[in-house]
mmCIF file of C-alpha atoms in Angstrom:
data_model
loop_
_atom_site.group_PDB
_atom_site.id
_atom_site.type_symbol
_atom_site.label_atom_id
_atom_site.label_comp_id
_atom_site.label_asym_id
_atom_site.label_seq_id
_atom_site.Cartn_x
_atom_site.Cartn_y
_atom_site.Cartn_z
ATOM 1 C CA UNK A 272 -40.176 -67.992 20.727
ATOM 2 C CA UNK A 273 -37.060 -69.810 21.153
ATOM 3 C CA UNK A 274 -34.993 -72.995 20.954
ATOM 4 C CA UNK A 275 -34.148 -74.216 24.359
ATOM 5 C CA UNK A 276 -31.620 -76.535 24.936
ATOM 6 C CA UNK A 277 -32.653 -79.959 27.369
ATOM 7 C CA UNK A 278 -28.410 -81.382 27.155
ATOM 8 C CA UNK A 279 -28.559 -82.026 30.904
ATOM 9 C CA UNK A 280 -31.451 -84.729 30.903
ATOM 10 C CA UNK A 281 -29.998 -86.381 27.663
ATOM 11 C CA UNK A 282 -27.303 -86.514 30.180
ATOM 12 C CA UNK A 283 -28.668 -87.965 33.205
ATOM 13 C CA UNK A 284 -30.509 -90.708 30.591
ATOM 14 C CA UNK A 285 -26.786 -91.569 29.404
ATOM 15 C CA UNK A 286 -25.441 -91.220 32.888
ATOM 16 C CA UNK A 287 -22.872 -89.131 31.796
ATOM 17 C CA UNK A 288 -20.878 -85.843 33.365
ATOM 18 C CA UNK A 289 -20.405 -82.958 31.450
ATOM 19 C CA UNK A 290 -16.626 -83.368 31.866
ATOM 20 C CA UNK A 291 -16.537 -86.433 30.283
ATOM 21 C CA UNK A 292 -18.721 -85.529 27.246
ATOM 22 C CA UNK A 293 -16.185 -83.164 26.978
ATOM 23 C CA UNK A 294 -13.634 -85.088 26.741
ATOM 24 C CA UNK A 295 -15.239 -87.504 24.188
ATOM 25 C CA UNK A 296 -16.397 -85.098 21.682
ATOM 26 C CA UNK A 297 -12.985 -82.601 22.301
ATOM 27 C CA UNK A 298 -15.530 -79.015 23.192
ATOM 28 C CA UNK A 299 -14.244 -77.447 26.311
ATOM 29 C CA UNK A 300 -16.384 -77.786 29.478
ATOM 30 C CA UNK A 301 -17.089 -74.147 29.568
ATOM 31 C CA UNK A 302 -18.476 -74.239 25.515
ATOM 32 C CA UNK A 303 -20.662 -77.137 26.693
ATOM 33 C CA UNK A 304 -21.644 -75.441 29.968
ATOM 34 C CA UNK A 305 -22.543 -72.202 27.513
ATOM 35 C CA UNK A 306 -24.716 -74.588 25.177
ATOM 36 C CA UNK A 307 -26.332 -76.425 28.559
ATOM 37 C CA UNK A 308 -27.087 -73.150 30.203
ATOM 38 C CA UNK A 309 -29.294 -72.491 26.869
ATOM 39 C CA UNK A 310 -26.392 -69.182 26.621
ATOM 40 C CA UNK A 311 -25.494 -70.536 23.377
ATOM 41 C CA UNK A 312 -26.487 -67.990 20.385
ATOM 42 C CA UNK A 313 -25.049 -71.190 17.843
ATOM 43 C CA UNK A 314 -23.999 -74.077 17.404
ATOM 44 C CA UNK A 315 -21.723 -75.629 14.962
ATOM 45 C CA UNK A 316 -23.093 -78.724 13.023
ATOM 46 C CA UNK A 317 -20.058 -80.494 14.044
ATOM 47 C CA UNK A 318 -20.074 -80.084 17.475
ATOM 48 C CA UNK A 319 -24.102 -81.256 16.788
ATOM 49 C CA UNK A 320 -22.878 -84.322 15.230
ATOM 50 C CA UNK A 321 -20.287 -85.236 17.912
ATOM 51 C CA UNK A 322 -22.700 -84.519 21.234
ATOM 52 C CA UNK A 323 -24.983 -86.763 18.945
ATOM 53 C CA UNK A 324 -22.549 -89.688 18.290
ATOM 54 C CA UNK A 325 -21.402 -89.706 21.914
ATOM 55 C CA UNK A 326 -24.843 -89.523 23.450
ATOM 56 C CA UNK A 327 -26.357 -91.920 20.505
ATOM 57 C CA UNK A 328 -29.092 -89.491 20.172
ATOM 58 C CA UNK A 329 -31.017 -87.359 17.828
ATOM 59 C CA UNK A 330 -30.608 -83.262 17.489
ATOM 60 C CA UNK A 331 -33.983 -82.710 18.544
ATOM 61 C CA UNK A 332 -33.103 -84.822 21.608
ATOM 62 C CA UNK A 333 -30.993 -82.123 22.514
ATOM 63 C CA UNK A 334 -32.746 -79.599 20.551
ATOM 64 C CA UNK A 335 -36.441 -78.077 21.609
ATOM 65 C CA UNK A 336 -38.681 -74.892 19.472
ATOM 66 C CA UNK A 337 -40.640 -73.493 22.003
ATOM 67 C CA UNK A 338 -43.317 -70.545 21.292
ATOM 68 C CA UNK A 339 -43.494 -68.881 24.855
ATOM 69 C CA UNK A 340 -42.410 -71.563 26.831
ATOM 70 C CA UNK A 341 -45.123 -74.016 25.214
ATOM 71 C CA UNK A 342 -43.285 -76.408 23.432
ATOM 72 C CA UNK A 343 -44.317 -77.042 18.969
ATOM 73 C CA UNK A 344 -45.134 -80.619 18.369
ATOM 74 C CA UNK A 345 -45.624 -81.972 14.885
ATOM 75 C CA UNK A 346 -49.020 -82.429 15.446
ATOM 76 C CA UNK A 347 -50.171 -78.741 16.625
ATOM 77 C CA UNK B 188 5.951 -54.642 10.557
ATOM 78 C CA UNK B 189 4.208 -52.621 13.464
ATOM 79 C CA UNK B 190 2.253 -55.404 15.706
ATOM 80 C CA UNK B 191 -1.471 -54.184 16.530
ATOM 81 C CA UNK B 192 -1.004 -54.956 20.552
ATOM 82 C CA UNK B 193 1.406 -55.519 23.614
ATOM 83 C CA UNK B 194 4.300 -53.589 23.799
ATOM 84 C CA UNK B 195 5.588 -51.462 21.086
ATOM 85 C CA UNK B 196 2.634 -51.321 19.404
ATOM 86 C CA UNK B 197 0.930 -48.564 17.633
ATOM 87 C CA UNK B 198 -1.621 -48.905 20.032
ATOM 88 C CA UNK B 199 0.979 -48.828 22.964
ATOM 89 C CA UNK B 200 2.596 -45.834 21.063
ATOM 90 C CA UNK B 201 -0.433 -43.829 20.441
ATOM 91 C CA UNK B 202 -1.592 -44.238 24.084
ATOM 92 C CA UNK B 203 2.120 -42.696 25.548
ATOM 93 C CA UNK B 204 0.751 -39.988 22.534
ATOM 94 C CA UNK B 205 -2.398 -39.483 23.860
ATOM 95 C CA UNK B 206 -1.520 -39.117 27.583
ATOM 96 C CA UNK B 207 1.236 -36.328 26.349
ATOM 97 C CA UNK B 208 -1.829 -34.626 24.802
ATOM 98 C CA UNK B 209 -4.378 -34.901 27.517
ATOM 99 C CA UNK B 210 -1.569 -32.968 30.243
ATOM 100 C CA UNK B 211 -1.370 -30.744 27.761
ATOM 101 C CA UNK B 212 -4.957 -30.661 27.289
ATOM 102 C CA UNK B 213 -5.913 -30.335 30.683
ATOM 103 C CA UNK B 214 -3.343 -27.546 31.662
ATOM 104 C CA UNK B 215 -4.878 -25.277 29.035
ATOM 105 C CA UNK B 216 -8.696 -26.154 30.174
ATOM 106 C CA UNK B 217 -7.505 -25.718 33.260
ATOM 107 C CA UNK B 218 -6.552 -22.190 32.055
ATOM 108 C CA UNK B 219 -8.990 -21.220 30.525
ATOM 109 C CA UNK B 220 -11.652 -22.138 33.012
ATOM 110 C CA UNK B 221 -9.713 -20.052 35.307
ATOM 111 C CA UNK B 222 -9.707 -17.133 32.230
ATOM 112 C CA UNK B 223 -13.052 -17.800 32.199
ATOM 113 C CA UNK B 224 -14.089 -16.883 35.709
ATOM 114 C CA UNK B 225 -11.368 -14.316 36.177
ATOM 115 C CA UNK B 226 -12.299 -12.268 33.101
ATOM 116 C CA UNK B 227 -15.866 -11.114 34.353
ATOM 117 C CA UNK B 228 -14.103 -10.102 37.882
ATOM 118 C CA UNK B 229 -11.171 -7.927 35.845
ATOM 119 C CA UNK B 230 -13.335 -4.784 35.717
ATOM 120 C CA UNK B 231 -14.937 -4.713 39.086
ATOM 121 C CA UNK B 232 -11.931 -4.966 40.502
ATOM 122 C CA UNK B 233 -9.648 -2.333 38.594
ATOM 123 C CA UNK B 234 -12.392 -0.217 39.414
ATOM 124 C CA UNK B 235 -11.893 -1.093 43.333
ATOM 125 C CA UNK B 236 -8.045 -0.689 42.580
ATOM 126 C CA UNK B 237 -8.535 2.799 41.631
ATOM 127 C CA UNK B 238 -10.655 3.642 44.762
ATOM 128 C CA UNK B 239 -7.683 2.620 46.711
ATOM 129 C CA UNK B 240 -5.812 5.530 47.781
ATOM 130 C CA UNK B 241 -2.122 5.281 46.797
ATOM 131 C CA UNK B 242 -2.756 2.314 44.480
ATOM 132 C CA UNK B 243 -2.739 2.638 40.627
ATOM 133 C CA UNK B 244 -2.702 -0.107 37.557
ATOM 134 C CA UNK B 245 0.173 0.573 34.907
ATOM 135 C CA UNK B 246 -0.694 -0.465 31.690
ATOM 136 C CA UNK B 247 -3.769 -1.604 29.622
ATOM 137 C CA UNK B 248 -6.141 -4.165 31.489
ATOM 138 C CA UNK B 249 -9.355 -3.302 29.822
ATOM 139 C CA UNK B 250 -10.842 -6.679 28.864
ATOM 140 C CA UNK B 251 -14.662 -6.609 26.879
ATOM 141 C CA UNK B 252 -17.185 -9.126 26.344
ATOM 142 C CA UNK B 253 -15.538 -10.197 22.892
ATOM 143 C CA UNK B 254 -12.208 -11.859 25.164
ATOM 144 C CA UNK B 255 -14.568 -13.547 27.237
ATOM 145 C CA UNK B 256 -16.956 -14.936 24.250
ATOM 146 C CA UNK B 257 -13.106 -15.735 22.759
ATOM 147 C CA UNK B 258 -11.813 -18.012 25.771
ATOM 148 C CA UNK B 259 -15.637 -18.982 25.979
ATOM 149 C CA UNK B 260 -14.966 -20.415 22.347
ATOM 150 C CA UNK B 261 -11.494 -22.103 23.530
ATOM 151 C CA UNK B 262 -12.847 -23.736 26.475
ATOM 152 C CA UNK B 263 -15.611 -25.821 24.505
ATOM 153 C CA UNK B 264 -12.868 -26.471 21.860
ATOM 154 C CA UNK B 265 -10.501 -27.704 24.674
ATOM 155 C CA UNK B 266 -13.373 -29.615 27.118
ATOM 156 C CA UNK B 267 -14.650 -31.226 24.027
ATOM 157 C CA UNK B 268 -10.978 -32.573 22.989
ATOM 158 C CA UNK B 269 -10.394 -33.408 26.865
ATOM 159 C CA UNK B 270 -13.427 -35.557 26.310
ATOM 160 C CA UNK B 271 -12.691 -37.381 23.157
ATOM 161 C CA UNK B 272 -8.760 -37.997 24.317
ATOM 162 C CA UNK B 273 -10.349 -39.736 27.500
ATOM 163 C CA UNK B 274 -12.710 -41.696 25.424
ATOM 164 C CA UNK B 275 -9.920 -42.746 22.900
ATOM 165 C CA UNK B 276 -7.689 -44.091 25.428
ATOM 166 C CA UNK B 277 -10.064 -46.101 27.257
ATOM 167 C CA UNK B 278 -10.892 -47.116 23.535
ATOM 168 C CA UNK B 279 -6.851 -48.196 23.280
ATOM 169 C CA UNK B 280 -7.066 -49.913 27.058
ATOM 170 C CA UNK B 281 -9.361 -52.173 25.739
ATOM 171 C CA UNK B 282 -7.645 -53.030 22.219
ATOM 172 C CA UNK B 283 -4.486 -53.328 24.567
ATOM 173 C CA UNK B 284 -5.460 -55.790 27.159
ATOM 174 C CA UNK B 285 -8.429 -57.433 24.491
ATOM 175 C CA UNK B 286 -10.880 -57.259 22.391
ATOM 176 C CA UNK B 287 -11.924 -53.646 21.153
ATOM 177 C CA UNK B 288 -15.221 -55.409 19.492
ATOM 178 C CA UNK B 289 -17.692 -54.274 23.086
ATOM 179 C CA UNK B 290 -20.514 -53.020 23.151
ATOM 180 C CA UNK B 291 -18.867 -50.444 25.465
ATOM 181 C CA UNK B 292 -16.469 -49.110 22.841
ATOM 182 C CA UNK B 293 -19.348 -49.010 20.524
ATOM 183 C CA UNK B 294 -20.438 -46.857 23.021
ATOM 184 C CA UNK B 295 -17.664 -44.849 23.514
ATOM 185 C CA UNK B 296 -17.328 -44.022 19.668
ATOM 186 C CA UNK B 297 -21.296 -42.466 19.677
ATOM 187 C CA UNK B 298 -20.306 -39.778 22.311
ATOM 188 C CA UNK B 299 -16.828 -38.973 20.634
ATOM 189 C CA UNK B 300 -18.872 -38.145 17.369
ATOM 190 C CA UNK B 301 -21.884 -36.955 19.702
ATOM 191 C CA UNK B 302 -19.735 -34.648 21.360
ATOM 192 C CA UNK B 303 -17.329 -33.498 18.223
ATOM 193 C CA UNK B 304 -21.073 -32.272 16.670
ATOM 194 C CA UNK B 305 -21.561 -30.199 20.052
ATOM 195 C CA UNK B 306 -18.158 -29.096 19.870
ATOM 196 C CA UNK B 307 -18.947 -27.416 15.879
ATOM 197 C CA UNK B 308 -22.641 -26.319 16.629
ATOM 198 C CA UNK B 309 -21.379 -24.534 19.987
ATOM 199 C CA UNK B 310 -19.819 -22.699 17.391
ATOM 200 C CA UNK B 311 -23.761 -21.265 16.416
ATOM 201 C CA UNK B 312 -23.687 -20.171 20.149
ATOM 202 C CA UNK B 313 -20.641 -18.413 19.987
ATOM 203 C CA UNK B 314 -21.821 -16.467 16.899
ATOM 204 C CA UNK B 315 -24.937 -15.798 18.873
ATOM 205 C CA UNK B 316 -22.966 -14.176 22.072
ATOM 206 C CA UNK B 317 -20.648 -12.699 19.375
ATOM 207 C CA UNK B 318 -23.366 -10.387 17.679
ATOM 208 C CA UNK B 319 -24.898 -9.538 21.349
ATOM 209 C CA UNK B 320 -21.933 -8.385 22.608
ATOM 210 C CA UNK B 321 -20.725 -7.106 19.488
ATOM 211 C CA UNK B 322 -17.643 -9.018 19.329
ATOM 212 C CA UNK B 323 -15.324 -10.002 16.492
ATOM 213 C CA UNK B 324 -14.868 -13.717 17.079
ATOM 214 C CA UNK B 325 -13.449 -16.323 14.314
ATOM 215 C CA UNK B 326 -15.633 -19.483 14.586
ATOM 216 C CA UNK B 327 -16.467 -20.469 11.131
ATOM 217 C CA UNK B 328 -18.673 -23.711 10.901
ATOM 218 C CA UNK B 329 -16.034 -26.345 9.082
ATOM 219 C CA UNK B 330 -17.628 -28.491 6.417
ATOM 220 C CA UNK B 331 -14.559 -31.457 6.849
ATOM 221 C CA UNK B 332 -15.757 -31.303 10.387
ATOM 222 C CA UNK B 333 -18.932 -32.665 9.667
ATOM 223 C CA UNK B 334 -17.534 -35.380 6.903
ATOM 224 C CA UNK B 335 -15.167 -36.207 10.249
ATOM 225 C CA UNK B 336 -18.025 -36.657 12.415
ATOM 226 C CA UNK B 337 -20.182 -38.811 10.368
ATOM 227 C CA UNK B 338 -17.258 -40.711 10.280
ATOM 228 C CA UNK B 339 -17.265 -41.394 13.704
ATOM 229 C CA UNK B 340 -20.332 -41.757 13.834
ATOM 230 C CA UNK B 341 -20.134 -44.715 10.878
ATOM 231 C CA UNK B 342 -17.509 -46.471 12.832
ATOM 232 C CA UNK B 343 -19.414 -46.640 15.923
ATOM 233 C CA UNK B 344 -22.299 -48.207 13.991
ATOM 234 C CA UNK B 345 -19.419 -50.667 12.862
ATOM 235 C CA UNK B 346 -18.171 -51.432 16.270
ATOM 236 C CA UNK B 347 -21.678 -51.945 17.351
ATOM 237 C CA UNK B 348 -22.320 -54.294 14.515
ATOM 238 C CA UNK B 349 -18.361 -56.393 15.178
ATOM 239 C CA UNK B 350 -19.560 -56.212 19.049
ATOM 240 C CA UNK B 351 -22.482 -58.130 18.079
ATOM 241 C CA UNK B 352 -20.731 -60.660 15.620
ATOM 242 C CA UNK B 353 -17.534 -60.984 18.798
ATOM 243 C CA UNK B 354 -20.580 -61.754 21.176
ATOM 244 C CA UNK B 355 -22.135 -64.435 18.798
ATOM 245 C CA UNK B 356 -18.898 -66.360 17.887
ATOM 246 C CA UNK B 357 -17.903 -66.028 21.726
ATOM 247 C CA UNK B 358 -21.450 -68.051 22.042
ATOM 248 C CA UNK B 359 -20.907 -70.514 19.059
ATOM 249 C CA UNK B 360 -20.355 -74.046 20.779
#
């Protein structure tokens, strides 16, 4: 079981570079690169709320709960 | 107020401390391993001495089991203080040029208290050679020796557990 983290394709939706989400929401590129590489063991709320106001999505856009690989859906 | 790295620190201060003790360290292990492998050679070779025609030993060389269970006794006491000076200035390095809070140093504090426990039970050993060879050898178990190691042995367990919280705010984005 674990949360995996899908920033990259929220990313290529947006058409946005990691450098300049960086910029926008003031997390270094390496932080970022951490929380895209799914090395991330946390993540603040505010850095949540910022990667969510500059990509004008939703935290479980970014944010999947997987059960051994197989993603949970609401309906399971 | 003392300033806990860089230069002129007490961790700067206790490492020039530390390498002062392990020469000093290491010159008497160095002794006493040569003690210890001269010792058992002593007799056979006074007794070749006195084959020797024209040769003869002045004085009192006679050495028995009890010196060699003795320097036996010093050269745990010494390899095992050899061992934890090592470990406590690789423990410094790393408080010096970072972060103690690794996994490593964690680590490193386990064997110091692993190796301070061998260090008192050897002394059961010694007590063991002591009554074969009939020897009169001072190596009482120490009770604040114990209290010492579990101390050790606590702050590893602490290290382990700061490690652990380091790692996970190094990975809070």
């Amino acid at each position: 079981m674990s949360i995996s983290v899908k920033l990259d394709r929220v990313l290529l939706d947006r058409g946005m570079s990691l450098t300049e989400l960086s910029e926008r929401v003031g997390v270094t590129i390496a932080n970022l690169s951490i929380l895209k590489t799914g090395k991330a063991k946390a993540i603040r709320f505010s850095t949540l709320e910022a990667i969510c106001k500059e990509l004008n999505c939703q935290p479980g856009d970014i944010l999947f709960f997987e059960d051994d690989g197989r993603p949970i859906r609401h309906d399971d | 107020m003392i300033r806990a790295i860089g230069k002129g620190s007490l961790a700067s201060i206790l490492a020039v401390g530390l390498h002062i003790v392990r020469v000093i360290v290491w010159i008497a292990f160095a002794g006493l391993s040569a003690a210890l492998i001269a010792i058992p050679l002593i007799p056979p070779f006074a007794e070749w001495v006195a084959h020797v025609d024209g040769a003869s030993i002045e004085g009192d060389i006679g050495v028995d089991a009890g010196d060699f269970v003795e320097v036996l006794r010093h050269f745990i006491s010494f390899g095992v203080a050899l061992y934890v000076v090592e470990r406590l200035l690789e423990l410094l390095k790393t408080l010096r040029f970072g972060s103690p809070f690794v996994k490593e140093n964690a680590r490193r504090f386990r064997n110091v208290g692993v190796a301070l426990l061998i260090g008192e039970l050897s002394k059961i050993a010694i007590w063991i050679l002591a009554a074969i060879f009939d020897a009169d050898v001072d190596a009482d178990l120490d009770f604040m020796a114990f209290v010492s190691i579990a101390a050790v042995l606590v702050l590893a367990e602490v290290f382990r557990e700061g490690a652990r919280m380091k790692e996970e705010q190094d990975l809070t984005v």
